[in-house]
PDB file of C-alpha atoms in Angstrom:
ATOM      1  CA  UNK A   1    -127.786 214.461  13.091  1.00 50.00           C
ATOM      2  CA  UNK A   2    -127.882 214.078  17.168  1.00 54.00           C
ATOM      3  CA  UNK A   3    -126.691 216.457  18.806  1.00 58.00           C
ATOM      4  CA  UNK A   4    -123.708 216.201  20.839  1.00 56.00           C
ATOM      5  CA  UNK A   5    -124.427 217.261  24.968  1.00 58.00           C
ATOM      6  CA  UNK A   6    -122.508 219.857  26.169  1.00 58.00           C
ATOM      7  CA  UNK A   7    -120.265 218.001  28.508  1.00 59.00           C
ATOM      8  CA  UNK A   8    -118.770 216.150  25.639  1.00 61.00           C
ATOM      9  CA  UNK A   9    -117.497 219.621  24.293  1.00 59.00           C
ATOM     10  CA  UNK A  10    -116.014 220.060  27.638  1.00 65.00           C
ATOM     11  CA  UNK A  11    -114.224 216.371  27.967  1.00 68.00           C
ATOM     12  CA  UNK A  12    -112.896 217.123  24.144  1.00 67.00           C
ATOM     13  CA  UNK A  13    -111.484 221.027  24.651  1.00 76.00           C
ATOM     14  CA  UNK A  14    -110.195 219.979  28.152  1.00 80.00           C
ATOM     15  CA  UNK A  15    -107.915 217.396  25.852  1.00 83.00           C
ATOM     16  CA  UNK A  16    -106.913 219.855  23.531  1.00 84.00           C
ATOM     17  CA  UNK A  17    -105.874 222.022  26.172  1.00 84.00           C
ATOM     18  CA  UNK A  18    -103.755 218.945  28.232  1.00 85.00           C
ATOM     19  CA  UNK A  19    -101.674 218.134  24.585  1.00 88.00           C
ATOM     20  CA  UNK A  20    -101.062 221.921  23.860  1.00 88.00           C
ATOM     21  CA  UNK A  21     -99.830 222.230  27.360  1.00 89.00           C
ATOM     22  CA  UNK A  22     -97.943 218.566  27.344  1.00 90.00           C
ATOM     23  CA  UNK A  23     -96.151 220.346  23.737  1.00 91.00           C
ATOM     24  CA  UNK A  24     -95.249 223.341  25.520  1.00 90.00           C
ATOM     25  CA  UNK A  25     -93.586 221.636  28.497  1.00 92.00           C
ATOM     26  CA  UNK A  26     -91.839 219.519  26.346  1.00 90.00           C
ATOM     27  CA  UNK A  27     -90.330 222.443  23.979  1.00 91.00           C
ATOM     28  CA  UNK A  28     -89.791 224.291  27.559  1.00 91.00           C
ATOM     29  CA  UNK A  29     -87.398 221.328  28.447  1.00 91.00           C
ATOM     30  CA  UNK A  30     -85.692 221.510  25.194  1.00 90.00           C
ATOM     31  CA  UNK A  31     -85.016 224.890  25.346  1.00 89.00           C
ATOM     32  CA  UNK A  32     -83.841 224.743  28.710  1.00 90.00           C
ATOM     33  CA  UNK A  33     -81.558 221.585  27.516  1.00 89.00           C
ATOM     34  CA  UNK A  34     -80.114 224.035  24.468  1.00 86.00           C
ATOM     35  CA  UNK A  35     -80.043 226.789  26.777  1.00 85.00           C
ATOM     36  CA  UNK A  36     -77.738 224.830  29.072  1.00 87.00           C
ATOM     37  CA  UNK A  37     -75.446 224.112  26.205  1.00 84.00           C
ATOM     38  CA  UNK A  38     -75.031 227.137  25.303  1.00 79.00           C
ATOM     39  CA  UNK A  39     -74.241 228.043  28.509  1.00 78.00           C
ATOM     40  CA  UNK A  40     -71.257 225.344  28.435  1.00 78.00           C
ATOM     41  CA  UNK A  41     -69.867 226.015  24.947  1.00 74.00           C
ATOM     42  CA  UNK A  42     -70.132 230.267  26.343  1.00 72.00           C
ATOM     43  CA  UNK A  43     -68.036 228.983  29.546  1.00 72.00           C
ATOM     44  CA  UNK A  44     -65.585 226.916  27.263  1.00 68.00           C
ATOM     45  CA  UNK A  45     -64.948 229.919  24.934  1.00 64.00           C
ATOM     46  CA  UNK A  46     -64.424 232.393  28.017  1.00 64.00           C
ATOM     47  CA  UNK A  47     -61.975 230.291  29.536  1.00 65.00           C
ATOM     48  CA  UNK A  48     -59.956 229.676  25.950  1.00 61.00           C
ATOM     49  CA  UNK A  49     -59.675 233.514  25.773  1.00 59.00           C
ATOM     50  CA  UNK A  50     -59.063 233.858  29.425  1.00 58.00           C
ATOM     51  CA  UNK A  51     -55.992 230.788  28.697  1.00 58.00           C
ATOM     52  CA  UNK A  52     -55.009 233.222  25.512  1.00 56.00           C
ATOM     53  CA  UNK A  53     -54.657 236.132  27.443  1.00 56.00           C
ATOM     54  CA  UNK A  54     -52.746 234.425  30.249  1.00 58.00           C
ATOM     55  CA  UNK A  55     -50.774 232.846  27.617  1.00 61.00           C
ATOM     56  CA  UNK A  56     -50.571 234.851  24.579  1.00 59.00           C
ATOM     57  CA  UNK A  57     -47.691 232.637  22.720  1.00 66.00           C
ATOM     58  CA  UNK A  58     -49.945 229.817  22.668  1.00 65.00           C
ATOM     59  CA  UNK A  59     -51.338 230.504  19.327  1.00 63.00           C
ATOM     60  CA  UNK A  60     -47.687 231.485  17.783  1.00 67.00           C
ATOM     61  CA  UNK A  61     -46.918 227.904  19.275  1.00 70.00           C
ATOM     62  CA  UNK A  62     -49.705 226.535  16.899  1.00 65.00           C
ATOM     63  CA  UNK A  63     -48.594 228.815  14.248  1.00 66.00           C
ATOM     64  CA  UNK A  64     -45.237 227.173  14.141  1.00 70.00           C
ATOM     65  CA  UNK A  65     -46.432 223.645  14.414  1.00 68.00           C
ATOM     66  CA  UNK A  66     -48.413 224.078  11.409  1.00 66.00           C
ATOM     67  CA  UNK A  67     -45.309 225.699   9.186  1.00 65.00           C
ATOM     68  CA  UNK A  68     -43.520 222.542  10.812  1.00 69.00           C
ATOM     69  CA  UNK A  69     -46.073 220.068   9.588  1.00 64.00           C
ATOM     70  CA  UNK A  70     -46.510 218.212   6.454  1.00 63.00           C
ATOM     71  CA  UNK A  71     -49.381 215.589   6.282  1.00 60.00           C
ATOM     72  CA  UNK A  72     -53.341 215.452   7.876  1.00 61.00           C
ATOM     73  CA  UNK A  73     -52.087 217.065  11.010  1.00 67.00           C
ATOM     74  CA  UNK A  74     -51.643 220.477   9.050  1.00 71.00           C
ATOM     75  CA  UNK A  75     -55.536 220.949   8.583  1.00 75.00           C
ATOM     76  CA  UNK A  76     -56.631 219.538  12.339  1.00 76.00           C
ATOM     77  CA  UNK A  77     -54.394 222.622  13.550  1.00 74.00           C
ATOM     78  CA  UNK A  78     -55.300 225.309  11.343  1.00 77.00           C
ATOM     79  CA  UNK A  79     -58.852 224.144  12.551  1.00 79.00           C
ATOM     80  CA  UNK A  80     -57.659 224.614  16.208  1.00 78.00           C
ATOM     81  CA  UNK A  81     -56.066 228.314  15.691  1.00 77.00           C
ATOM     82  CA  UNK A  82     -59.647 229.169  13.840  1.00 81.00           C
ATOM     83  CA  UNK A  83     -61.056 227.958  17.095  1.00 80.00           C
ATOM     84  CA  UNK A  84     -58.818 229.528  19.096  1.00 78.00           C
ATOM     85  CA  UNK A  85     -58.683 233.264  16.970  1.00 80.00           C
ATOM     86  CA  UNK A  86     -63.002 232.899  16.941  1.00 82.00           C
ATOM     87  CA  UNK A  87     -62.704 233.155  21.021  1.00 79.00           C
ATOM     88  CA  UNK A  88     -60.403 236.022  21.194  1.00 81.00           C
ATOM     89  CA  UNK A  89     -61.754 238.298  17.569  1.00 85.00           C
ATOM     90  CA  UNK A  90     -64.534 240.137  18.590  1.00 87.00           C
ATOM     91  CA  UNK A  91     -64.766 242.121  15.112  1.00 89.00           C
ATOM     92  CA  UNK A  92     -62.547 241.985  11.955  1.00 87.00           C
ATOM     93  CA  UNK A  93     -62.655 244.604   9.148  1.00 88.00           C
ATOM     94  CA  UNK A  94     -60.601 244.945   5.563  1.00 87.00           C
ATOM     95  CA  UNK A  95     -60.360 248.285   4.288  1.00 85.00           C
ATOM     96  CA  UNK A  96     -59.186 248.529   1.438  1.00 83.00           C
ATOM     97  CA  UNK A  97     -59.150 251.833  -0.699  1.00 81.00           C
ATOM     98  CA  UNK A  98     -57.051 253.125  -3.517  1.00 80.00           C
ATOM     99  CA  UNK A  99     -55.113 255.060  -0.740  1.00 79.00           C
ATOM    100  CA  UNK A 100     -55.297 252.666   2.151  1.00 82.00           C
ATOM    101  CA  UNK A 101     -55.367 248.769   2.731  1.00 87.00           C
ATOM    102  CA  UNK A 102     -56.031 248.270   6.533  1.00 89.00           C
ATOM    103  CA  UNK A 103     -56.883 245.231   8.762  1.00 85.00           C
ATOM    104  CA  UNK A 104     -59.248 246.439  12.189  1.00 90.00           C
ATOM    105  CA  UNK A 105     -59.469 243.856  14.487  1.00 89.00           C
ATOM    106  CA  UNK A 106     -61.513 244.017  17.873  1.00 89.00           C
ATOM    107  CA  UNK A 107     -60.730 241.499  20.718  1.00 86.00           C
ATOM    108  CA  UNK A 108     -63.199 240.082  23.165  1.00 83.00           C
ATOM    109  CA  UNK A 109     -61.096 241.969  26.087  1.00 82.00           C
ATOM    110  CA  UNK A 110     -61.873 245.160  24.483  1.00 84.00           C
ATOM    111  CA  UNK A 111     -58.566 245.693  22.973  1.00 86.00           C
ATOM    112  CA  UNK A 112     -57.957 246.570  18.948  1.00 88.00           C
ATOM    113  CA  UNK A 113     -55.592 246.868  16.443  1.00 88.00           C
ATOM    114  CA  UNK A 114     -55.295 248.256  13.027  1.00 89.00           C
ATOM    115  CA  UNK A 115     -52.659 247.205  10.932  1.00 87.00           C
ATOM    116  CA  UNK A 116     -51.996 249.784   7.783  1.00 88.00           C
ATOM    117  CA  UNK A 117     -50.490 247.538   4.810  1.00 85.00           C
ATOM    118  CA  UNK A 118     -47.882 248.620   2.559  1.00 84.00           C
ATOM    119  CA  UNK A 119     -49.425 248.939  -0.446  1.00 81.00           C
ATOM    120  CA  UNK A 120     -46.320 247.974  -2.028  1.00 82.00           C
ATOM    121  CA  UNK A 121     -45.678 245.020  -0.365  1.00 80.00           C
ATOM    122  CA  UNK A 122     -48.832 243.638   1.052  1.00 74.00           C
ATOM    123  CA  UNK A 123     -46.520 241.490   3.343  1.00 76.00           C
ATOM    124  CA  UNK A 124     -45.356 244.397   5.801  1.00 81.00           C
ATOM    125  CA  UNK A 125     -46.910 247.370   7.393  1.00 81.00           C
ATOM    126  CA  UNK A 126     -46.530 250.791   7.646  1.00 85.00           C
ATOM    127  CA  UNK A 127     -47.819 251.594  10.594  1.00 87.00           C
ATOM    128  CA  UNK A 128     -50.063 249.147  13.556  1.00 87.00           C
ATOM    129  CA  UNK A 129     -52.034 251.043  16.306  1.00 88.00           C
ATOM    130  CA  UNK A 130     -53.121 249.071  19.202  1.00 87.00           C
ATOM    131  CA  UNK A 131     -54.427 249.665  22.468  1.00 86.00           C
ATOM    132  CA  UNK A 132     -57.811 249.684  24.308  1.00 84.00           C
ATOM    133  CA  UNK A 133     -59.498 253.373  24.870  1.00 81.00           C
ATOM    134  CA  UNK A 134     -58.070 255.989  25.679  1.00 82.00           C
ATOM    135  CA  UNK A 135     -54.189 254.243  25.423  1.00 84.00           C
ATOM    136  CA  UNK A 136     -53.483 253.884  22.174  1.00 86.00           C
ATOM    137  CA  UNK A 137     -49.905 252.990  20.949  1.00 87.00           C
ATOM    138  CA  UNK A 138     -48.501 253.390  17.163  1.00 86.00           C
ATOM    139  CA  UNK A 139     -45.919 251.044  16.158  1.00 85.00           C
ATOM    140  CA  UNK A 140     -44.062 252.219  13.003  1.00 83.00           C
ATOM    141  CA  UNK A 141     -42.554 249.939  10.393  1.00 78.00           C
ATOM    142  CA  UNK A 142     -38.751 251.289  11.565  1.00 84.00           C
ATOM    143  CA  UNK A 143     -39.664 249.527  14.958  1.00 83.00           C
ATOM    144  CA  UNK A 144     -40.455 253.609  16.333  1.00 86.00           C
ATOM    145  CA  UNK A 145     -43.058 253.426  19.120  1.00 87.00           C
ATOM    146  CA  UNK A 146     -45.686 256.786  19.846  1.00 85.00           C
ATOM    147  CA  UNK A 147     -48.046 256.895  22.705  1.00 86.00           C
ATOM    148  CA  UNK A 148     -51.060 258.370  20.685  1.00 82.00           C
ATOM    149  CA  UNK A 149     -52.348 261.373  22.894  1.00 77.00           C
ATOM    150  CA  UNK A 150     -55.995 260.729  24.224  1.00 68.00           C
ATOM    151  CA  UNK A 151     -58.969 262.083  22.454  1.00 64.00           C
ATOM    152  CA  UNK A 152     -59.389 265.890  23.876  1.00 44.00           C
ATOM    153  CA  UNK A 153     -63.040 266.380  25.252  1.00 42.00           C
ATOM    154  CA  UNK A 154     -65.425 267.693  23.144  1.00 35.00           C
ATOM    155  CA  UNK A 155     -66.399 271.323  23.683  1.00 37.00           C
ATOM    156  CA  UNK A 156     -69.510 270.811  26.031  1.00 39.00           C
ATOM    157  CA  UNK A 157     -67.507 268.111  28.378  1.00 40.00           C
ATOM    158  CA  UNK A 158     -64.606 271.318  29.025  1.00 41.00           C
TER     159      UNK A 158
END
């Protein structure tokens, strides 16, 4: 078998390096293209929430058009207040216990909510705390409002 010279080797890893480093510019490129989407669809979403919060009845407006609608239009706007609640809901939780059936809900803005359900009547509430920390209001189901107190500092903070 001849043997192959040495500068051969050189020519043939010298290509192998030029096409691994030709595949990693062109995955750099893509990643910089996705990355730039994401960037977009990240601006789009802050600016529906920042629209929300400048404009809270917007989503009751939807609400109402879809109890108002019969037809294809009913499932094109339930899509749109999905959309719309996915840009403002942070977190969402369901508790339920044999005691206790709550709803948490986090908002991008930092505020939350928890909703206590009648257990009774799964359709009303008993009680619905909302607020962002350390202002916390409780809203009972006879339309009562209490400014919860702020936490107290724990003993080494005195």
């Amino acid at each position: 078998m001849p043997l192959i010279p040495a500068s051969s080797w050189q020519i043939f890893r010298s290509e192998i390096l030029a096409e691994i480093v030709k595949k990693g510019e062109h995955e750099l490129i893509g990643a910089k293209k996705a990355r730039q989407q994401l960037r977009h669809e990240i601006a789009i979403l802050d600016q529906t929430a920042l629209t929300y919060y400048q404009h809270p009845d917007q989503v009751a407006g939807l609400i109402e058009r879809v109890r108002a609608a019969r037809g294809g239009d009913v499932y094109k706007l339930r899509a749109q207040i999905a959309s719309r609640l996915q840009s403002l809901i942070s977190r969402l939780r369901l508790t339920v216990d044999p005691d206790t059936q709550r709803f948490e809900v986090v908002f991008r803005d930092g505020q939350g909510m928890t909703l206590f359900v009648d257990p009774d009547d799964p359709a009303k509430f008993i009680q619905k705390v909302s607020g962002k920390a350390p202002d916390f209001d409780a809203l009972c189901a006879d339309g009562t409002v209490v400014q919860l107190p702020a936490d107290e500092p724990a003993l080494g903070e005195k």
